[in-house]
Amino acid sequence: MRTIQLMLLLLLAGAGVTMGQAKKGTLATAKIKVPTVQCNMCKDRIQRYFLREEGVKSMVVDVKKKEATVKYYTDRTNVENIKTAIANVGYDADDVTANEDSYKELPKCCQKPEDGGGPQPKKKG
């Protein structure tokens, strides 16, 4: 009986030490320029993608400022991974260029004006 109690005690102590060593990553905030964001559809597309991105707590895209504010856990991801993920959605992120295939799949209004995209001109009348 004492052997079982001793083994149980050692098992619990070992689990406690392991849990104590697990370091939780800190929450960091980054602002990333997204110059190719054109409209609320762009904003929604990026924010929706980041709902399932590992390590990202929140993502808010400001269409007017063309800027994304992201809160993320430093032990699970980093700014470069986040920029790459934005590029994989089809948008430029700071110095990372959009993934060409993803960009081509964007709706016309979400593409760059030089590619025939951007906000549609308002009709007169």
JSON list of C-alpha atoms in Angstrom, two decimals:
[
{"chain": "A", "resi": 1, "resn": "MET", "atom": "CA", "xyz": [0.00, 0.00, 0.00]},
{"chain": "A", "resi": 2, "resn": "ARG", "atom": "CA", "xyz": [2.83, 2.39, 0.82]},
{"chain": "A", "resi": 3, "resn": "THR", "atom": "CA", "xyz": [4.37, 1.73, -2.57]},
{"chain": "A", "resi": 4, "resn": "ILE", "atom": "CA", "xyz": [1.15, 2.77, -4.32]},
{"chain": "A", "resi": 5, "resn": "GLN", "atom": "CA", "xyz": [0.92, 5.94, -2.22]},
{"chain": "A", "resi": 6, "resn": "LEU", "atom": "CA", "xyz": [4.56, 6.78, -2.94]},
{"chain": "A", "resi": 7, "resn": "MET", "atom": "CA", "xyz": [4.10, 6.23, -6.69]},
{"chain": "A", "resi": 8, "resn": "LEU", "atom": "CA", "xyz": [0.95, 8.37, -6.67]},
{"chain": "A", "resi": 9, "resn": "LEU", "atom": "CA", "xyz": [2.77, 11.14, -4.81]},
{"chain": "A", "resi": 10, "resn": "LEU", "atom": "CA", "xyz": [5.69, 11.05, -7.27]},
{"chain": "A", "resi": 11, "resn": "LEU", "atom": "CA", "xyz": [3.29, 11.09, -10.22]},
{"chain": "A", "resi": 12, "resn": "LEU", "atom": "CA", "xyz": [1.46, 14.15, -8.88]},
{"chain": "A", "resi": 13, "resn": "ALA", "atom": "CA", "xyz": [4.72, 15.92, -8.07]},
{"chain": "A", "resi": 14, "resn": "GLY", "atom": "CA", "xyz": [6.04, 15.24, -11.57]},
{"chain": "A", "resi": 15, "resn": "ALA", "atom": "CA", "xyz": [2.85, 16.57, -13.14]},
{"chain": "A", "resi": 16, "resn": "GLY", "atom": "CA", "xyz": [3.06, 19.71, -10.98]},
{"chain": "A", "resi": 17, "resn": "VAL", "atom": "CA", "xyz": [6.65, 20.38, -12.04]},
{"chain": "A", "resi": 18, "resn": "THR", "atom": "CA", "xyz": [5.77, 19.88, -15.69]},
{"chain": "A", "resi": 19, "resn": "MET", "atom": "CA", "xyz": [2.82, 22.28, -15.47]},
{"chain": "A", "resi": 20, "resn": "GLY", "atom": "CA", "xyz": [4.94, 24.82, -13.63]},
{"chain": "A", "resi": 21, "resn": "GLN", "atom": "CA", "xyz": [7.51, 24.78, -16.42]},
{"chain": "A", "resi": 22, "resn": "ALA", "atom": "CA", "xyz": [4.96, 25.34, -19.18]},
{"chain": "A", "resi": 23, "resn": "LYS", "atom": "CA", "xyz": [5.53, 28.99, -19.99]},
{"chain": "A", "resi": 24, "resn": "LYS", "atom": "CA", "xyz": [2.56, 30.82, -21.39]},
{"chain": "A", "resi": 25, "resn": "GLY", "atom": "CA", "xyz": [3.45, 33.16, -24.25]},
{"chain": "A", "resi": 26, "resn": "THR", "atom": "CA", "xyz": [2.91, 36.83, -23.85]},
{"chain": "A", "resi": 27, "resn": "LEU", "atom": "CA", "xyz": [0.27, 38.70, -25.77]},
{"chain": "A", "resi": 28, "resn": "ALA", "atom": "CA", "xyz": [1.76, 41.17, -28.24]},
{"chain": "A", "resi": 29, "resn": "THR", "atom": "CA", "xyz": [0.16, 43.74, -30.56]},
{"chain": "A", "resi": 30, "resn": "ALA", "atom": "CA", "xyz": [1.38, 44.61, -34.04]},
{"chain": "A", "resi": 31, "resn": "LYS", "atom": "CA", "xyz": [0.20, 47.13, -36.62]},
{"chain": "A", "resi": 32, "resn": "ILE", "atom": "CA", "xyz": [0.65, 45.99, -40.19]},
{"chain": "A", "resi": 33, "resn": "LYS", "atom": "CA", "xyz": [0.11, 48.18, -43.26]},
{"chain": "A", "resi": 34, "resn": "VAL", "atom": "CA", "xyz": [-2.31, 46.60, -45.74]},
{"chain": "A", "resi": 35, "resn": "PRO", "atom": "CA", "xyz": [-2.18, 49.08, -48.65]},
{"chain": "A", "resi": 36, "resn": "THR", "atom": "CA", "xyz": [-4.27, 46.94, -51.02]},
{"chain": "A", "resi": 37, "resn": "VAL", "atom": "CA", "xyz": [-7.36, 46.82, -48.78]},
{"chain": "A", "resi": 38, "resn": "GLN", "atom": "CA", "xyz": [-10.13, 48.57, -50.74]},
{"chain": "A", "resi": 39, "resn": "CYS", "atom": "CA", "xyz": [-13.43, 47.99, -48.96]},
{"chain": "A", "resi": 40, "resn": "ASN", "atom": "CA", "xyz": [-15.33, 46.31, -46.14]},
{"chain": "A", "resi": 41, "resn": "MET", "atom": "CA", "xyz": [-15.38, 43.08, -48.12]},
{"chain": "A", "resi": 42, "resn": "CYS", "atom": "CA", "xyz": [-11.56, 43.08, -47.96]},
{"chain": "A", "resi": 43, "resn": "LYS", "atom": "CA", "xyz": [-11.72, 43.77, -44.24]},
{"chain": "A", "resi": 44, "resn": "ASP", "atom": "CA", "xyz": [-14.21, 40.95, -43.62]},
{"chain": "A", "resi": 45, "resn": "ARG", "atom": "CA", "xyz": [-12.21, 38.50, -45.73]},
{"chain": "A", "resi": 46, "resn": "ILE", "atom": "CA", "xyz": [-9.00, 39.10, -43.75]},
{"chain": "A", "resi": 47, "resn": "GLN", "atom": "CA", "xyz": [-10.68, 39.13, -40.33]},
{"chain": "A", "resi": 48, "resn": "ARG", "atom": "CA", "xyz": [-12.62, 35.93, -41.11]},
{"chain": "A", "resi": 49, "resn": "TYR", "atom": "CA", "xyz": [-9.41, 34.17, -42.16]},
{"chain": "A", "resi": 50, "resn": "PHE", "atom": "CA", "xyz": [-7.74, 35.06, -38.87]},
{"chain": "A", "resi": 51, "resn": "LEU", "atom": "CA", "xyz": [-10.54, 33.57, -36.77]},
{"chain": "A", "resi": 52, "resn": "ARG", "atom": "CA", "xyz": [-8.89, 30.20, -37.35]},
{"chain": "A", "resi": 53, "resn": "GLU", "atom": "CA", "xyz": [-5.23, 31.24, -37.45]},
{"chain": "A", "resi": 54, "resn": "GLU", "atom": "CA", "xyz": [-3.08, 29.61, -34.74]},
{"chain": "A", "resi": 55, "resn": "GLY", "atom": "CA", "xyz": [-1.85, 32.03, -32.09]},
{"chain": "A", "resi": 56, "resn": "VAL", "atom": "CA", "xyz": [-3.89, 35.04, -33.17]},
{"chain": "A", "resi": 57, "resn": "LYS", "atom": "CA", "xyz": [-6.25, 36.36, -30.52]},
{"chain": "A", "resi": 58, "resn": "SER", "atom": "CA", "xyz": [-7.79, 39.16, -32.59]},
{"chain": "A", "resi": 59, "resn": "MET", "atom": "CA", "xyz": [-7.45, 40.97, -35.90]},
{"chain": "A", "resi": 60, "resn": "VAL", "atom": "CA", "xyz": [-9.03, 44.34, -36.70]},
{"chain": "A", "resi": 61, "resn": "VAL", "atom": "CA", "xyz": [-8.63, 45.89, -40.14]},
{"chain": "A", "resi": 62, "resn": "ASP", "atom": "CA", "xyz": [-9.13, 49.64, -40.58]},
{"chain": "A", "resi": 63, "resn": "VAL", "atom": "CA", "xyz": [-10.07, 50.26, -44.22]},
{"chain": "A", "resi": 64, "resn": "LYS", "atom": "CA", "xyz": [-9.53, 54.04, -44.08]},
{"chain": "A", "resi": 65, "resn": "LYS", "atom": "CA", "xyz": [-6.07, 53.81, -42.49]},
{"chain": "A", "resi": 66, "resn": "LYS", "atom": "CA", "xyz": [-5.25, 50.68, -44.54]},
{"chain": "A", "resi": 67, "resn": "GLU", "atom": "CA", "xyz": [-3.88, 49.09, -41.40]},
{"chain": "A", "resi": 68, "resn": "ALA", "atom": "CA", "xyz": [-4.42, 45.82, -39.54]},
{"chain": "A", "resi": 69, "resn": "THR", "atom": "CA", "xyz": [-4.03, 45.65, -35.77]},
{"chain": "A", "resi": 70, "resn": "VAL", "atom": "CA", "xyz": [-3.36, 42.12, -34.60]},
{"chain": "A", "resi": 71, "resn": "LYS", "atom": "CA", "xyz": [-3.04, 40.69, -31.09]},
{"chain": "A", "resi": 72, "resn": "TYR", "atom": "CA", "xyz": [-1.13, 37.41, -30.98]},
{"chain": "A", "resi": 73, "resn": "TYR", "atom": "CA", "xyz": [0.63, 35.02, -28.61]},
{"chain": "A", "resi": 74, "resn": "THR", "atom": "CA", "xyz": [4.39, 35.19, -29.07]},
{"chain": "A", "resi": 75, "resn": "ASP", "atom": "CA", "xyz": [4.89, 31.51, -28.24]},
{"chain": "A", "resi": 76, "resn": "ARG", "atom": "CA", "xyz": [2.59, 30.41, -31.08]},
{"chain": "A", "resi": 77, "resn": "THR", "atom": "CA", "xyz": [3.26, 32.81, -33.96]},
{"chain": "A", "resi": 78, "resn": "ASN", "atom": "CA", "xyz": [5.15, 35.95, -34.97]},
{"chain": "A", "resi": 79, "resn": "VAL", "atom": "CA", "xyz": [4.66, 39.04, -37.13]},
{"chain": "A", "resi": 80, "resn": "GLU", "atom": "CA", "xyz": [6.27, 37.47, -40.20]},
{"chain": "A", "resi": 81, "resn": "ASN", "atom": "CA", "xyz": [3.87, 34.51, -40.07]},
{"chain": "A", "resi": 82, "resn": "ILE", "atom": "CA", "xyz": [0.95, 36.92, -39.78]},
{"chain": "A", "resi": 83, "resn": "LYS", "atom": "CA", "xyz": [2.14, 38.98, -42.77]},
{"chain": "A", "resi": 84, "resn": "THR", "atom": "CA", "xyz": [2.52, 35.78, -44.79]},
{"chain": "A", "resi": 85, "resn": "ALA", "atom": "CA", "xyz": [-1.01, 34.73, -43.83]},
{"chain": "A", "resi": 86, "resn": "ILE", "atom": "CA", "xyz": [-2.39, 38.11, -44.99]},
{"chain": "A", "resi": 87, "resn": "ALA", "atom": "CA", "xyz": [-0.51, 37.64, -48.27]},
{"chain": "A", "resi": 88, "resn": "ASN", "atom": "CA", "xyz": [-2.04, 34.16, -48.59]},
{"chain": "A", "resi": 89, "resn": "VAL", "atom": "CA", "xyz": [-5.51, 35.73, -48.36]},
{"chain": "A", "resi": 90, "resn": "GLY", "atom": "CA", "xyz": [-4.56, 37.91, -51.36]},
{"chain": "A", "resi": 91, "resn": "TYR", "atom": "CA", "xyz": [-3.43, 41.24, -49.87]},
{"chain": "A", "resi": 92, "resn": "ASP", "atom": "CA", "xyz": [-0.07, 42.98, -49.48]},
{"chain": "A", "resi": 93, "resn": "ALA", "atom": "CA", "xyz": [1.16, 43.22, -45.89]},
{"chain": "A", "resi": 94, "resn": "ASP", "atom": "CA", "xyz": [3.98, 45.70, -45.22]},
{"chain": "A", "resi": 95, "resn": "ASP", "atom": "CA", "xyz": [6.87, 44.33, -47.28]},
{"chain": "A", "resi": 96, "resn": "VAL", "atom": "CA", "xyz": [5.22, 40.98, -48.13]},
{"chain": "A", "resi": 97, "resn": "THR", "atom": "CA", "xyz": [3.51, 40.86, -51.53]},
{"chain": "A", "resi": 98, "resn": "ALA", "atom": "CA", "xyz": [0.14, 39.15, -51.96]},
{"chain": "A", "resi": 99, "resn": "ASN", "atom": "CA", "xyz": [0.02, 35.56, -53.14]},
{"chain": "A", "resi": 100, "resn": "GLU", "atom": "CA", "xyz": [-0.66, 35.85, -56.87]},
{"chain": "A", "resi": 101, "resn": "ASP", "atom": "CA", "xyz": [-3.20, 33.00, -57.09]},
{"chain": "A", "resi": 102, "resn": "SER", "atom": "CA", "xyz": [-5.15, 34.25, -54.06]},
{"chain": "A", "resi": 103, "resn": "TYR", "atom": "CA", "xyz": [-5.10, 37.81, -55.41]},
{"chain": "A", "resi": 104, "resn": "LYS", "atom": "CA", "xyz": [-6.60, 36.67, -58.73]},
{"chain": "A", "resi": 105, "resn": "GLU", "atom": "CA", "xyz": [-9.47, 34.97, -56.86]},
{"chain": "A", "resi": 106, "resn": "LEU", "atom": "CA", "xyz": [-10.46, 38.18, -55.04]},
{"chain": "A", "resi": 107, "resn": "PRO", "atom": "CA", "xyz": [-13.65, 39.92, -56.19]},
{"chain": "A", "resi": 108, "resn": "LYS", "atom": "CA", "xyz": [-12.97, 42.69, -58.70]},
{"chain": "A", "resi": 109, "resn": "CYS", "atom": "CA", "xyz": [-13.77, 45.43, -56.14]},
{"chain": "A", "resi": 110, "resn": "CYS", "atom": "CA", "xyz": [-11.04, 44.05, -53.84]},
{"chain": "A", "resi": 111, "resn": "GLN", "atom": "CA", "xyz": [-8.32, 44.17, -56.49]},
{"chain": "A", "resi": 112, "resn": "LYS", "atom": "CA", "xyz": [-5.97, 47.08, -57.05]},
{"chain": "A", "resi": 113, "resn": "PRO", "atom": "CA", "xyz": [-7.26, 50.02, -59.15]},
{"chain": "A", "resi": 114, "resn": "GLU", "atom": "CA", "xyz": [-4.44, 49.50, -61.67]},
{"chain": "A", "resi": 115, "resn": "ASP", "atom": "CA", "xyz": [-5.85, 45.99, -62.27]},
{"chain": "A", "resi": 116, "resn": "GLY", "atom": "CA", "xyz": [-9.36, 47.35, -62.86]},
{"chain": "A", "resi": 117, "resn": "GLY", "atom": "CA", "xyz": [-10.48, 46.94, -59.25]},
{"chain": "A", "resi": 118, "resn": "GLY", "atom": "CA", "xyz": [-11.21, 49.30, -56.42]},
{"chain": "A", "resi": 119, "resn": "PRO", "atom": "CA", "xyz": [-14.43, 51.07, -55.56]},
{"chain": "A", "resi": 120, "resn": "GLN", "atom": "CA", "xyz": [-16.84, 51.29, -58.43]},
{"chain": "A", "resi": 121, "resn": "PRO", "atom": "CA", "xyz": [-17.62, 54.85, -59.61]},
{"chain": "A", "resi": 122, "resn": "LYS", "atom": "CA", "xyz": [-20.98, 56.14, -58.48]},
{"chain": "A", "resi": 123, "resn": "LYS", "atom": "CA", "xyz": [-23.62, 56.41, -61.18]},
{"chain": "A", "resi": 124, "resn": "LYS", "atom": "CA", "xyz": [-25.02, 59.83, -61.90]},
{"chain": "A", "resi": 125, "resn": "GLY", "atom": "CA", "xyz": [-28.69, 60.28, -62.08]}
]
